[in-house]
Coordinates of N, CA and C in Angstrom, one line a residue:
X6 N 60.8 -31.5 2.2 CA 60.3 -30.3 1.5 C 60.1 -29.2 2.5
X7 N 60.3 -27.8 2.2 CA 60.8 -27.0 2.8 C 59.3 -25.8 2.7
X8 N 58.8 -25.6 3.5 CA 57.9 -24.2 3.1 C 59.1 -22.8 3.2
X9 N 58.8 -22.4 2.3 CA 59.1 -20.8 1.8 C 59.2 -19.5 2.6
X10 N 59.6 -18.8 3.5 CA 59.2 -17.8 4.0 C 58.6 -16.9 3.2
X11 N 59.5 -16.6 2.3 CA 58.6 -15.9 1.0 C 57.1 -16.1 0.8
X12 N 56.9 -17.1 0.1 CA 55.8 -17.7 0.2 C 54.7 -17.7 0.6
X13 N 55.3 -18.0 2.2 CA 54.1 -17.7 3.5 C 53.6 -16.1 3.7
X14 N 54.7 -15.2 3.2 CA 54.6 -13.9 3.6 C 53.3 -13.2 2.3
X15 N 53.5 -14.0 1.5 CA 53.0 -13.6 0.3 C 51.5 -14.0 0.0
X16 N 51.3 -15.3 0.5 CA 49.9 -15.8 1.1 C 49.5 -15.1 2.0
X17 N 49.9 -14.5 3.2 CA 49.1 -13.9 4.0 C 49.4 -12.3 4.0
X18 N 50.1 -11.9 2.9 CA 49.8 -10.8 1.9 C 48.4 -10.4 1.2
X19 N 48.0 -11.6 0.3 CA 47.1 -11.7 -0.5 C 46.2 -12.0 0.6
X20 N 45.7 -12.7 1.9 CA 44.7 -12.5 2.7 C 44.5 -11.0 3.0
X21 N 45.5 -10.5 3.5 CA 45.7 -9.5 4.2 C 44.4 -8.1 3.1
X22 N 45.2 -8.4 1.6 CA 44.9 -7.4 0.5 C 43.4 -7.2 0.6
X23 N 43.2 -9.3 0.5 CA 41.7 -9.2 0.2 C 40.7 -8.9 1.4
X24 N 40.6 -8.8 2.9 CA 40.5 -8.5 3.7 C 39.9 -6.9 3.7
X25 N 41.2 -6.2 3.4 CA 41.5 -5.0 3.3 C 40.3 -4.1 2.5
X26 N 40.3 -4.9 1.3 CA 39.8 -4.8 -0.1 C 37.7 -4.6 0.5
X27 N 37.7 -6.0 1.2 CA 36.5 -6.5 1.6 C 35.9 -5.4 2.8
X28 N 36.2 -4.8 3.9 CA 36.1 -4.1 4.7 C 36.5 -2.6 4.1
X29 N 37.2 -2.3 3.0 CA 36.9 -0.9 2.6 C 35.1 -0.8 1.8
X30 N 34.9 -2.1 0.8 CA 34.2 -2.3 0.3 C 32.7 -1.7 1.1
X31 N 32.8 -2.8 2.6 CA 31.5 -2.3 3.5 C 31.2 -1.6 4.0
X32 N 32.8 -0.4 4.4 CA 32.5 0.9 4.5 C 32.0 1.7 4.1
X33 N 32.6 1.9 2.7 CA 32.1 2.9 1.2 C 30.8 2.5 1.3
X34 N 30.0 1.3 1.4 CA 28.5 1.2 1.1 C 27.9 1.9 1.9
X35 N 28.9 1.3 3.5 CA 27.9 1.9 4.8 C 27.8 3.3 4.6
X36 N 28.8 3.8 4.2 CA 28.7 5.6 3.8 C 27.6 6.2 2.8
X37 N 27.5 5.2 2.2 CA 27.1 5.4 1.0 C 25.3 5.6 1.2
X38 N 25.2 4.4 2.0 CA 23.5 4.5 2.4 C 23.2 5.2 3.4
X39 N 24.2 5.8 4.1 CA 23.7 6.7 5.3 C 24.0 8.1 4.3
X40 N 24.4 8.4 3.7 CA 24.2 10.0 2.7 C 22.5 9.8 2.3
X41 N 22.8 8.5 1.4 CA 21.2 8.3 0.7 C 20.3 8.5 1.7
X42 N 20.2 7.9 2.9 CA 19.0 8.0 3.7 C 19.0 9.2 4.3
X43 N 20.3 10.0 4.7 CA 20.4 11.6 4.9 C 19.2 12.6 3.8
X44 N 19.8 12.2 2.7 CA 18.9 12.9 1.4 C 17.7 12.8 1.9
X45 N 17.2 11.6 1.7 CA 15.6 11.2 2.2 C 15.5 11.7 2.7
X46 N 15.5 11.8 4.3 CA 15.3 12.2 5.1 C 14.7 14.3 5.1
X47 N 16.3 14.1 4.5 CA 16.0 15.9 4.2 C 14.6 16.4 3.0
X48 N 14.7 15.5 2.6 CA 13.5 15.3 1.0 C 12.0 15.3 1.7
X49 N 12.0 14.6 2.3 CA 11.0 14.4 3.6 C 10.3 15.1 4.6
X50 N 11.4 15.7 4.9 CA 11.5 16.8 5.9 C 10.9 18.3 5.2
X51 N 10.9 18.4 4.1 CA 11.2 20.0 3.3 C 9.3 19.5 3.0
X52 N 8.9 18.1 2.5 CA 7.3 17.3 1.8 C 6.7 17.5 3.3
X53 N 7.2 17.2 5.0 CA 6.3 17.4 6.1 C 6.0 19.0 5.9
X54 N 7.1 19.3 6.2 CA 7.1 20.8 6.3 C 5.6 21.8 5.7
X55 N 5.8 21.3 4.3 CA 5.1 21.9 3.4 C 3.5 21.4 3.9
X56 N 3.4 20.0 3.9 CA 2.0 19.3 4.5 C 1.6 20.6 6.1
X57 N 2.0 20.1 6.5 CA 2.1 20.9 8.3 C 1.7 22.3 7.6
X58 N 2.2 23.2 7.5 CA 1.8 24.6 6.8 C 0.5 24.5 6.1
X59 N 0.4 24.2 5.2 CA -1.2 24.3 4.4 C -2.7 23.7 5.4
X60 N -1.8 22.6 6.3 CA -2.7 21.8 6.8 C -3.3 22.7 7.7
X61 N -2.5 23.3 8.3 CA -2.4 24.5 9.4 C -3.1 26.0 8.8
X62 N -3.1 26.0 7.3 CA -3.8 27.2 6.7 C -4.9 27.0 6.7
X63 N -5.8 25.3 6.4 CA -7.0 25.1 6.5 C -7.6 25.6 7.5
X64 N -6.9 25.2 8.6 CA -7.6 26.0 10.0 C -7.7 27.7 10.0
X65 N -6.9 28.2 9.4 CA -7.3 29.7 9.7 C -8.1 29.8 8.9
X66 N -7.8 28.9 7.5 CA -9.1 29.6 6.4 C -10.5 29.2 6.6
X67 N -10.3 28.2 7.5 CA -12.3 27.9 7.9 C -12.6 28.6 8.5
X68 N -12.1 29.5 9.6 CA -12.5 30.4 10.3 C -12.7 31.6 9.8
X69 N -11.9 31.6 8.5 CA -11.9 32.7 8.1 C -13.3 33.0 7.1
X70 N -13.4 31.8 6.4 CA -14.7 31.9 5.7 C -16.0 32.0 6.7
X71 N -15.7 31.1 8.3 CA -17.6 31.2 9.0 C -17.2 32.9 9.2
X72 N -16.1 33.6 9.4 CA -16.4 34.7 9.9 C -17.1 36.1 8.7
X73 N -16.1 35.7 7.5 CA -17.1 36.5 6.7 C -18.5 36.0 6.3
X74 N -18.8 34.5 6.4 CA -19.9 34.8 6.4 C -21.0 34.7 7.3
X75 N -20.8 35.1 8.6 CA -21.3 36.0 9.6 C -21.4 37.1 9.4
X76 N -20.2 38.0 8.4 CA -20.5 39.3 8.1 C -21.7 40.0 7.4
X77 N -21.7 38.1 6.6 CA -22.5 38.8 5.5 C -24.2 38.5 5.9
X78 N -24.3 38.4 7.2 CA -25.3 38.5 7.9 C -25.9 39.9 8.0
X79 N -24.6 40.6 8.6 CA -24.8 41.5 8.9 C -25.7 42.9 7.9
X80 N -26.4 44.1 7.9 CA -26.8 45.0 7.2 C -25.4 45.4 6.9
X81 N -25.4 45.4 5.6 CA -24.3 46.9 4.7 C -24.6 47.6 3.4
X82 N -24.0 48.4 3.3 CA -24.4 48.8 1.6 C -24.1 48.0 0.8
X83 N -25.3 48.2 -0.3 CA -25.0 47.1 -1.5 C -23.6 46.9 -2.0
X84 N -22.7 47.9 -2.0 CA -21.0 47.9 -2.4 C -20.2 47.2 -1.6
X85 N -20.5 47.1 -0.3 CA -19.6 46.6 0.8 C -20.2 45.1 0.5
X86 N -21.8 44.6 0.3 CA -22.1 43.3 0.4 C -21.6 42.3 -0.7
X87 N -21.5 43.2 -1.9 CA -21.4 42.8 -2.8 C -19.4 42.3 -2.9
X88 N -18.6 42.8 -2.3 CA -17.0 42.7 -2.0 C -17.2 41.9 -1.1
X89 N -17.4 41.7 -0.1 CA -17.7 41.0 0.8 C -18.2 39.5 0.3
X90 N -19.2 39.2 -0.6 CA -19.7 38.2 -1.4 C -18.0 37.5 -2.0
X91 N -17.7 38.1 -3.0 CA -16.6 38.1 -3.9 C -15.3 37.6 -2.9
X92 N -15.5 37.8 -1.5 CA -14.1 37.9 -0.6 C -14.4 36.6 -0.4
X93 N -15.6 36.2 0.4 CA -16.1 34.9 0.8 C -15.7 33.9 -0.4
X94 N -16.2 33.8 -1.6 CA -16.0 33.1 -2.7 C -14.6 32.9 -2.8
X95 N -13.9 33.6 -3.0 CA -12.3 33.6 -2.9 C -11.6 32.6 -1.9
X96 N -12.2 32.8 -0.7 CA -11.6 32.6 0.5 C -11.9 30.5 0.6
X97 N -13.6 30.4 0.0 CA -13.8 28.7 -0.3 C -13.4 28.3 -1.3
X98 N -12.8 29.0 -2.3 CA -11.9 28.5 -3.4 C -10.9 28.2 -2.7
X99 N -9.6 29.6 -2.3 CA -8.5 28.5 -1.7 C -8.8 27.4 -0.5
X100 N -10.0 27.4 0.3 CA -9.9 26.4 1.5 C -10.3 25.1 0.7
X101 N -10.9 25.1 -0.6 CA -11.0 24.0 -1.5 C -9.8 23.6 -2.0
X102 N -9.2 24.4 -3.0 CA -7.7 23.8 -3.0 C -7.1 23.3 -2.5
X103 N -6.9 24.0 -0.9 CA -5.8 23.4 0.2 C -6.1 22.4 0.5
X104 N -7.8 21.9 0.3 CA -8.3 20.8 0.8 C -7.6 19.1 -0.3
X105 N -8.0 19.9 -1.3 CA -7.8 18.7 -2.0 C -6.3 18.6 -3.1
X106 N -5.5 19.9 -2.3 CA -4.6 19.3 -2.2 C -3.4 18.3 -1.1
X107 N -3.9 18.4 -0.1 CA -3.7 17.9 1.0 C -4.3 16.4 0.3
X108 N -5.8 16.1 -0.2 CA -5.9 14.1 -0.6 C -5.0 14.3 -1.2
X109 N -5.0 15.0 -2.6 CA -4.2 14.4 -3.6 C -3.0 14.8 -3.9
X110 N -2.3 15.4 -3.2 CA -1.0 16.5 -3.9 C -0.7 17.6 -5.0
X111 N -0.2 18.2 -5.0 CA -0.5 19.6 -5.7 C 1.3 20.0 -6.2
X112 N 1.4 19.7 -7.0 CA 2.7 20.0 -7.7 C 2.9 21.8 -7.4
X113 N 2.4 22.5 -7.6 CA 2.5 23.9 -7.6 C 2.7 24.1 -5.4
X114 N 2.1 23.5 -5.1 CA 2.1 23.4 -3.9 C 3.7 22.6 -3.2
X115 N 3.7 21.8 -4.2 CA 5.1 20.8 -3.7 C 4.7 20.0 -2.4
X116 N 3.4 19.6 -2.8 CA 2.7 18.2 -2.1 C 2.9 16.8 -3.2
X117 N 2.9 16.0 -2.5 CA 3.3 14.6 -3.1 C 1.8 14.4 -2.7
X118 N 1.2 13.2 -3.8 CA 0.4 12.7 -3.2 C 0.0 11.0 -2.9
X119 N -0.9 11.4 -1.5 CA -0.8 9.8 -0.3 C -0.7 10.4 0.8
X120 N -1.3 10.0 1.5 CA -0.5 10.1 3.1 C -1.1 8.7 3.9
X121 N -0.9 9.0 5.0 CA -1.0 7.7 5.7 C -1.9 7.3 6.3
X122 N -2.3 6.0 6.2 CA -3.6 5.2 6.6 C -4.4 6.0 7.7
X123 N -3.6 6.4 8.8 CA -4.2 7.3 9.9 C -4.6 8.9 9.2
X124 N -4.2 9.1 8.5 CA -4.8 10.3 8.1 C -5.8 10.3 7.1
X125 N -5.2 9.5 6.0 CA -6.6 9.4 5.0 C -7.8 9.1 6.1
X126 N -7.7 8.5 7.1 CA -9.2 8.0 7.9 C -9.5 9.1 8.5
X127 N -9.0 10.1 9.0 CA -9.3 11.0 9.9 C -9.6 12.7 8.4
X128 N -9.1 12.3 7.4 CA -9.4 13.1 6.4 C -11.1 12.4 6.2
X129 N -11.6 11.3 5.8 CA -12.5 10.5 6.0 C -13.8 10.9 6.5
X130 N -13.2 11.0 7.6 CA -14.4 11.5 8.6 C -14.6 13.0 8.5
X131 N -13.6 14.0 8.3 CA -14.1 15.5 8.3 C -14.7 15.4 6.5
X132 N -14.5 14.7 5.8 CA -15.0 15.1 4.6 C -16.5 15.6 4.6
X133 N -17.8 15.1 5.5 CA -19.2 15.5 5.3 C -18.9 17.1 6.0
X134 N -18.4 17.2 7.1 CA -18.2 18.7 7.5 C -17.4 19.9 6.0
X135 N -16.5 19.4 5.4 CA -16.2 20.1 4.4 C -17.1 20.1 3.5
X136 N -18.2 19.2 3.2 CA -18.5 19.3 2.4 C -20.1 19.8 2.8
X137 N -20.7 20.2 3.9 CA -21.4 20.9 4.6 C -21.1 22.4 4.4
X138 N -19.5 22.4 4.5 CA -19.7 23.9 4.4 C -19.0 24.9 3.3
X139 N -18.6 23.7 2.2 CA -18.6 23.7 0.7 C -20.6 24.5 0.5
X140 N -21.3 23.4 0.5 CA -22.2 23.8 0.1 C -23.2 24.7 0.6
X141 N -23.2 25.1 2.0 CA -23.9 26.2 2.5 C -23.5 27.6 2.7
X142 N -21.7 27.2 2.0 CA -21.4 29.0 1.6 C -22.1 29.2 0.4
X143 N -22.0 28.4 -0.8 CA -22.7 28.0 -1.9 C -24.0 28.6 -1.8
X144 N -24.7 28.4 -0.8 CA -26.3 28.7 -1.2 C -26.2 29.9 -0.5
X145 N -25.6 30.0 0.8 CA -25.5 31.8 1.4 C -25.0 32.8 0.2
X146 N -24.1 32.7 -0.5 CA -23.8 33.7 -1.7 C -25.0 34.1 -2.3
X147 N -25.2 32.8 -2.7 CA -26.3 32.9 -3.9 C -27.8 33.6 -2.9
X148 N -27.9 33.2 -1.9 CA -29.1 34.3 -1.3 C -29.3 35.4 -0.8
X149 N -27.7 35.6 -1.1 CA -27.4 36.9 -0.7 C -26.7 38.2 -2.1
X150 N -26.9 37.3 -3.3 CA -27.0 37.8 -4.4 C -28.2 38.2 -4.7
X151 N -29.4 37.5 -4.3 CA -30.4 37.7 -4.4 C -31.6 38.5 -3.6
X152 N -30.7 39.0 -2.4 CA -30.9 39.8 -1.6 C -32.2 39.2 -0.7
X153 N -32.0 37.9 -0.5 CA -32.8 37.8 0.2 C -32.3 37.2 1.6
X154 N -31.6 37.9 2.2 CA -30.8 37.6 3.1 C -31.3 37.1 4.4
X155 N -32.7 37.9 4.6 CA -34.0 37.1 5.7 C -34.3 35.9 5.8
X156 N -34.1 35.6 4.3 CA -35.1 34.4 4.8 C -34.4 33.1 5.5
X157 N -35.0 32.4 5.7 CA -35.5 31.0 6.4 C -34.0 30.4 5.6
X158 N -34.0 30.5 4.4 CA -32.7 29.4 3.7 C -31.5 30.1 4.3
X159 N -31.6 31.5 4.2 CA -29.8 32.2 4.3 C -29.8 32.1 5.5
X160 N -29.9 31.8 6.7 CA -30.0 31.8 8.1 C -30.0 30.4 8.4
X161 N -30.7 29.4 7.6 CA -30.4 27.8 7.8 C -28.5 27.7 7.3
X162 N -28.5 28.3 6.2 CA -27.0 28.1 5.3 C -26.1 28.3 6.6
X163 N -25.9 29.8 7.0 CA -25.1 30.3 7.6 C -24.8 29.7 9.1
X164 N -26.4 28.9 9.8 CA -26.1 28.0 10.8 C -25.3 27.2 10.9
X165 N -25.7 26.2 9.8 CA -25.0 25.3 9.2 C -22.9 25.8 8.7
X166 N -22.6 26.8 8.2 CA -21.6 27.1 8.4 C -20.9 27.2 9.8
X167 N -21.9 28.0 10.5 CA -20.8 28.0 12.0 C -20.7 27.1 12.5
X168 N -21.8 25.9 12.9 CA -21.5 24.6 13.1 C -20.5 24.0 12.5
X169 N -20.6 23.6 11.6 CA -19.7 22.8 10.8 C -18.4 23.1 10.9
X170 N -17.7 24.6 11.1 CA -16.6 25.0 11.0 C -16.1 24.8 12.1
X171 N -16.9 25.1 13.5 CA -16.4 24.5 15.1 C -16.2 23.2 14.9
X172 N -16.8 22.5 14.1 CA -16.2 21.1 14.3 C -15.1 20.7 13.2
X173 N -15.0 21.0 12.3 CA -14.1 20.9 11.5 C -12.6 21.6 11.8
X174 N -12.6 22.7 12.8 CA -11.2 23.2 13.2 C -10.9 22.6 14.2
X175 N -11.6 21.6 15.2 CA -11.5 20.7 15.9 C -10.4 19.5 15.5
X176 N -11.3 18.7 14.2 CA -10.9 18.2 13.9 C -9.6 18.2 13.0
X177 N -9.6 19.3 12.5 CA -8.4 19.9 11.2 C -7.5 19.9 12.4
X178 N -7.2 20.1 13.7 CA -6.1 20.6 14.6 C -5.9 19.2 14.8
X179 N -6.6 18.3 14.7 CA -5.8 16.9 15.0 C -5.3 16.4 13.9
X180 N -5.0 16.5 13.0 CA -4.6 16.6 11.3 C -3.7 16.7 11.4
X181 N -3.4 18.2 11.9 CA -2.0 18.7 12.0 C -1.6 17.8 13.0
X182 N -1.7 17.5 14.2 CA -0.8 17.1 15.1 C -0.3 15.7 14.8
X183 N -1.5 15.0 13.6 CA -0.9 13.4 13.5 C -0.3 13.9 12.1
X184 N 0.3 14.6 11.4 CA 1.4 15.3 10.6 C 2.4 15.5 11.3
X185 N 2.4 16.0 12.6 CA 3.6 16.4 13.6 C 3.8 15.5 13.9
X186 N 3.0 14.4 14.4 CA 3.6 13.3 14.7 C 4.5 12.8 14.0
X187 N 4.0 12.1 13.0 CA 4.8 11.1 12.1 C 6.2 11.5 11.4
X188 N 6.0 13.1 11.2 CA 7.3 13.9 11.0 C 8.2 13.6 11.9
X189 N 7.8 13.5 13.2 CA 9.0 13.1 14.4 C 9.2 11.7 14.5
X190 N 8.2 10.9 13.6 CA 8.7 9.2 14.1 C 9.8 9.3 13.2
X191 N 9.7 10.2 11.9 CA 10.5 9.7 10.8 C 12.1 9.8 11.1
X192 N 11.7 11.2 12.3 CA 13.2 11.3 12.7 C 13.8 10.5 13.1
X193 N 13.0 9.6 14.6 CA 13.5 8.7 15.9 C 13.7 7.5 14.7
X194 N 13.2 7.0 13.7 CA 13.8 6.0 12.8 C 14.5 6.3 11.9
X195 N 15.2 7.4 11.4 CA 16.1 7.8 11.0 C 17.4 7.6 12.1
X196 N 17.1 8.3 13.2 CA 18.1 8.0 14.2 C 18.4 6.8 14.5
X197 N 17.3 6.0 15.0 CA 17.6 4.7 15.0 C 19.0 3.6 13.9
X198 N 18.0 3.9 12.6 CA 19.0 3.7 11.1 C 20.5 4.3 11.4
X199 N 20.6 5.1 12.0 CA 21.8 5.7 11.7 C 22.9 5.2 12.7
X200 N 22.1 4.9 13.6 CA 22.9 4.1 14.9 C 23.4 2.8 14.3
X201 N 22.4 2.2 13.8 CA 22.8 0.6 13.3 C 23.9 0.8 12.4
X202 N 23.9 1.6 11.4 CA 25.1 1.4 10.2 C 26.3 1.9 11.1
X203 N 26.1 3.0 12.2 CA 27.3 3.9 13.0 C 28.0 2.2 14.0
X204 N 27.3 1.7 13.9 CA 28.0 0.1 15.4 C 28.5 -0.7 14.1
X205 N 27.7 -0.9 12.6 CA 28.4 -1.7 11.6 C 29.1 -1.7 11.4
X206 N 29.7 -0.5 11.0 CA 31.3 0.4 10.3 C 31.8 -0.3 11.3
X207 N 31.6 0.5 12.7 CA 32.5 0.4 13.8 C 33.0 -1.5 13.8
X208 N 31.8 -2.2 13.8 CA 32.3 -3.8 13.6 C 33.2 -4.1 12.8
X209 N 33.2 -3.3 11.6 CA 34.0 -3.7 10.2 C 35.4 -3.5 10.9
X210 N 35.6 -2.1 11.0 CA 36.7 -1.8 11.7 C 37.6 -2.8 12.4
X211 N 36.6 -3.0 13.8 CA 37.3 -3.8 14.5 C 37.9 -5.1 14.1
X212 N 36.6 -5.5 13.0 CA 36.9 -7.3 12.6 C 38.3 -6.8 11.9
X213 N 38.4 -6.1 11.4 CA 39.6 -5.7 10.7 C 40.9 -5.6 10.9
X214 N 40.9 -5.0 12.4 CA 41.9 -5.0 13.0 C 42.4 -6.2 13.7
X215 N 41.5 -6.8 14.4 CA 41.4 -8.0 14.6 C 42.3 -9.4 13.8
X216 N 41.7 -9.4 12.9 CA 42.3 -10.4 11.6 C 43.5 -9.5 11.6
X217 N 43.8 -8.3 10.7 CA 45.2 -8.0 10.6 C 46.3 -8.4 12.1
X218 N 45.7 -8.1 12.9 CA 46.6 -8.0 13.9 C 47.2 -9.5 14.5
X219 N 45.8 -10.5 14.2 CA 46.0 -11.3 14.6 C 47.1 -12.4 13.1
X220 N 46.9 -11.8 12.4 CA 47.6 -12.9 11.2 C 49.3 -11.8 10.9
X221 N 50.0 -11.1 11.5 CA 50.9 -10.7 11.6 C 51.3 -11.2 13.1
X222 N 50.8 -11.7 13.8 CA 51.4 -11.9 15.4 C 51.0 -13.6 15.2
X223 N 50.7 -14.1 13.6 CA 50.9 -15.6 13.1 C 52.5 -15.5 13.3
X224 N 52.7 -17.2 14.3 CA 54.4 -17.6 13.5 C 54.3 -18.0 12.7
X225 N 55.4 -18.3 11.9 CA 55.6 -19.0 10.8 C 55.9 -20.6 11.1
X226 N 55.4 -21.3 9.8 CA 55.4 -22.3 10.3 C 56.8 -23.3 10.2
X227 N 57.1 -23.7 11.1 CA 58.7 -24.5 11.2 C 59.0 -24.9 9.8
X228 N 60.2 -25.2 9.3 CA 60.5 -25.8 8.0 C 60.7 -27.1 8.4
X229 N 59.8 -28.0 7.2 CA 60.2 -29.7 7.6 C 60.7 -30.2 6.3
X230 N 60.9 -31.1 6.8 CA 62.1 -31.9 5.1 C 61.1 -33.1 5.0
X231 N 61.0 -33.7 3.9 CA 60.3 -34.4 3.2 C 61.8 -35.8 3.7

């Protein structure tokens, strides 16, 4: 009995096909999840971005609030105190918002909401200072609507404001930087990711060439007679 050359050529045809078939297969995917994690990545990138900025707004706007209301320490005309009131109010509305949209996310903002274990904890801990100086703008307005701006309460309030804000832009600046952070780990593990699938392909490749090269530089095998 005689093997075929035909045959043989045709058999390691159909290896060859399905080989072929198998290593395009792992490429297309490998491409396929390095676009997808590209997206992410960029998806990600646009959600830090946005975080980092507002986060970064908190800080000017606390300062911005102990400073008007330091102003409103100050002697002015009833027209100027009374704008000045209304500016302050304004001013702990948005540092309220930015605040809580930073826990919980803010669709109009294009915050997602969650962030990460290290931040909710360090959000955590500034919460009694925001909410220190939530409520002592709160009572400075109000005693300075009432024009009693001397006394003993509107001078406790406004203490309590400057305090609180030194320490809360302290801490709001480390906010930001463990935001900066994490934005850059996401990178170095992206990069990372992107290396492993870049050496996979490249393995596919080779095993590819490999087997092809090596099953065409097959002899054929001798013909024997039964």
């Amino acid at each position: 009995m005689t093997n075929n050359p035909n045959t043989l050529d045709k058999v390691t045809f159909n290896r060859l096909r399905k080989l072929y078939i198998i290593a395009l297969g792992a490429i297309a995917i490998s491409l396929v999840t390095s676009q997808i994690l590209i997206r992410q990545y960029l998806a990600d990138q646009e959600d830090d971005s946005r975080l980092i900025n507002v986060a970064g707004r908190q800080r000017m706007l606390s300062q911005k609030l102990s400073k008007e209301a330091l102003l409103l320490s100050l002697d002015q005309p009833e027209m100027g105190r009374r704008a000045l009131e209304d500016t302050l109010l304004a001013t702990k509305s948005d540092w309220q918002a930015a605040h809580n949209a930073l826990l919980n996310g803010d669709e109009k903002l294009g915050l997602d909401q969650g962030s990460s274990p290290e931040i909710s904890r360090m959000f955590e801990e500034i919460h009694p200072l925001f909410e220190s100086m939530v409520v002592n703008t709160d009572s400075l307005i109000r005693h300075s609507r009432q024009s009693i701006r001397d006394s003993a309460a509107f001078q406790r309030s406004l203490h309590h404001i400057l305090e609180s804000s030194k320490a809360f832009l302290a801490r709001m600046e480390r906010i930001v930087n463990q935001y900066d952070f994490e934005a850059k780990q996401k990178v170095e593990s992206l990069k990372q990711l992107e290396l492993i699938i870049t050496v996979f392909t490249l393995l596919i490749l080779l095993a590819e060439f490999l087997i092809i090269f090596c099953l065409r530089l097959k002899p054929c095998a001798p013909a024997s007679r039964s």
